[in-house]
XYZ file of C-alpha atoms in Angstrom:
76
model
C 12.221 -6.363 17.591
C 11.085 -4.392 14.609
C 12.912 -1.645 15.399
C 15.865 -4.149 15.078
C 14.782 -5.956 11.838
C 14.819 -2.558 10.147
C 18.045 -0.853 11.179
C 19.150 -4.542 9.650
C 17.303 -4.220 6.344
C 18.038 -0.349 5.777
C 21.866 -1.442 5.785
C 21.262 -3.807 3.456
C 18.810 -2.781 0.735
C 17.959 -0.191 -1.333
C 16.371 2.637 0.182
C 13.408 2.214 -1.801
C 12.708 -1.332 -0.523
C 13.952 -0.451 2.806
C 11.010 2.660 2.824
C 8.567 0.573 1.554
C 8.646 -2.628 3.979
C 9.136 0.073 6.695
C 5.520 1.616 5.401
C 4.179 -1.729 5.777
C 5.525 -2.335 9.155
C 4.086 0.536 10.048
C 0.795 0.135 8.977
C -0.198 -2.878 8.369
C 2.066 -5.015 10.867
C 2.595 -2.993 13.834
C -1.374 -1.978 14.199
C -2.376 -5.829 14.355
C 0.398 -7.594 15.742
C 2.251 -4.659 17.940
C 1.279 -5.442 21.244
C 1.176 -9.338 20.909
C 4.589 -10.959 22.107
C 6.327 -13.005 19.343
C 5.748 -16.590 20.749
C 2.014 -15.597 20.849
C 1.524 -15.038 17.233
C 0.632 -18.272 16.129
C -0.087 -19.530 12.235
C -3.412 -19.330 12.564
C -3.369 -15.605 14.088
C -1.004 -14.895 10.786
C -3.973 -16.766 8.887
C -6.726 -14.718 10.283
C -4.851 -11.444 9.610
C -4.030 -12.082 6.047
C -7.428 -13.456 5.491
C -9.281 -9.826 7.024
C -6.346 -8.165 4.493
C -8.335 -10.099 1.691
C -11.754 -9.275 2.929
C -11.026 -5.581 3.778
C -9.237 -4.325 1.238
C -6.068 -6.038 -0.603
C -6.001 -8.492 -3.305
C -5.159 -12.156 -2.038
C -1.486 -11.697 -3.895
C -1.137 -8.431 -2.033
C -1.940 -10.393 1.471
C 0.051 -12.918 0.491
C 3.288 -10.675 -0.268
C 2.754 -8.670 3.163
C 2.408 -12.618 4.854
C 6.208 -13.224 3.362
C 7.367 -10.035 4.988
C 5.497 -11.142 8.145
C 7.647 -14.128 7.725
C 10.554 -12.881 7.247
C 10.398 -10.195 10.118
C 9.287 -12.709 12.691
C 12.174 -15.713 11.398
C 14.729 -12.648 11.592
């Protein structure tokens, strides 16, 4: 499905955004959530993810940026 989302997005924005929601994908989305099926990945799941972003390393405005792209991937 992700593979999907960003053929999608790299026809429709600029590379630069396309490259950088692709990095994030990659490394922040796909390590956590790539072997869960998408009707398993419930709002508390997305909660506890963003929330170990927080604790580990990001800023909670950082978190809460890569949550909207988590959003948007999973309502596309």
């Amino acid at each position: 499905m992700v593979e999907i989302y960003l053929t999608d997005s790299k026809k429709r924005k600029k590379e630069t955004t396309y490259l950088s929601q692709k990095h994030i994908i990659e490394h922040q989305f796909i390590p956590y959530f790539g072997l869960m099926k998408i009707n398993k990945i419930t709002p508390l799941i997305i909660r506890n993810w963003e929330t170990e972003k927080i604790i580990d390393q990001y800023t909670p405005k950082t978190a809460n940026q890569y949550t909207s792209l988590l959003g948007t991937v999973l309502e596309f």
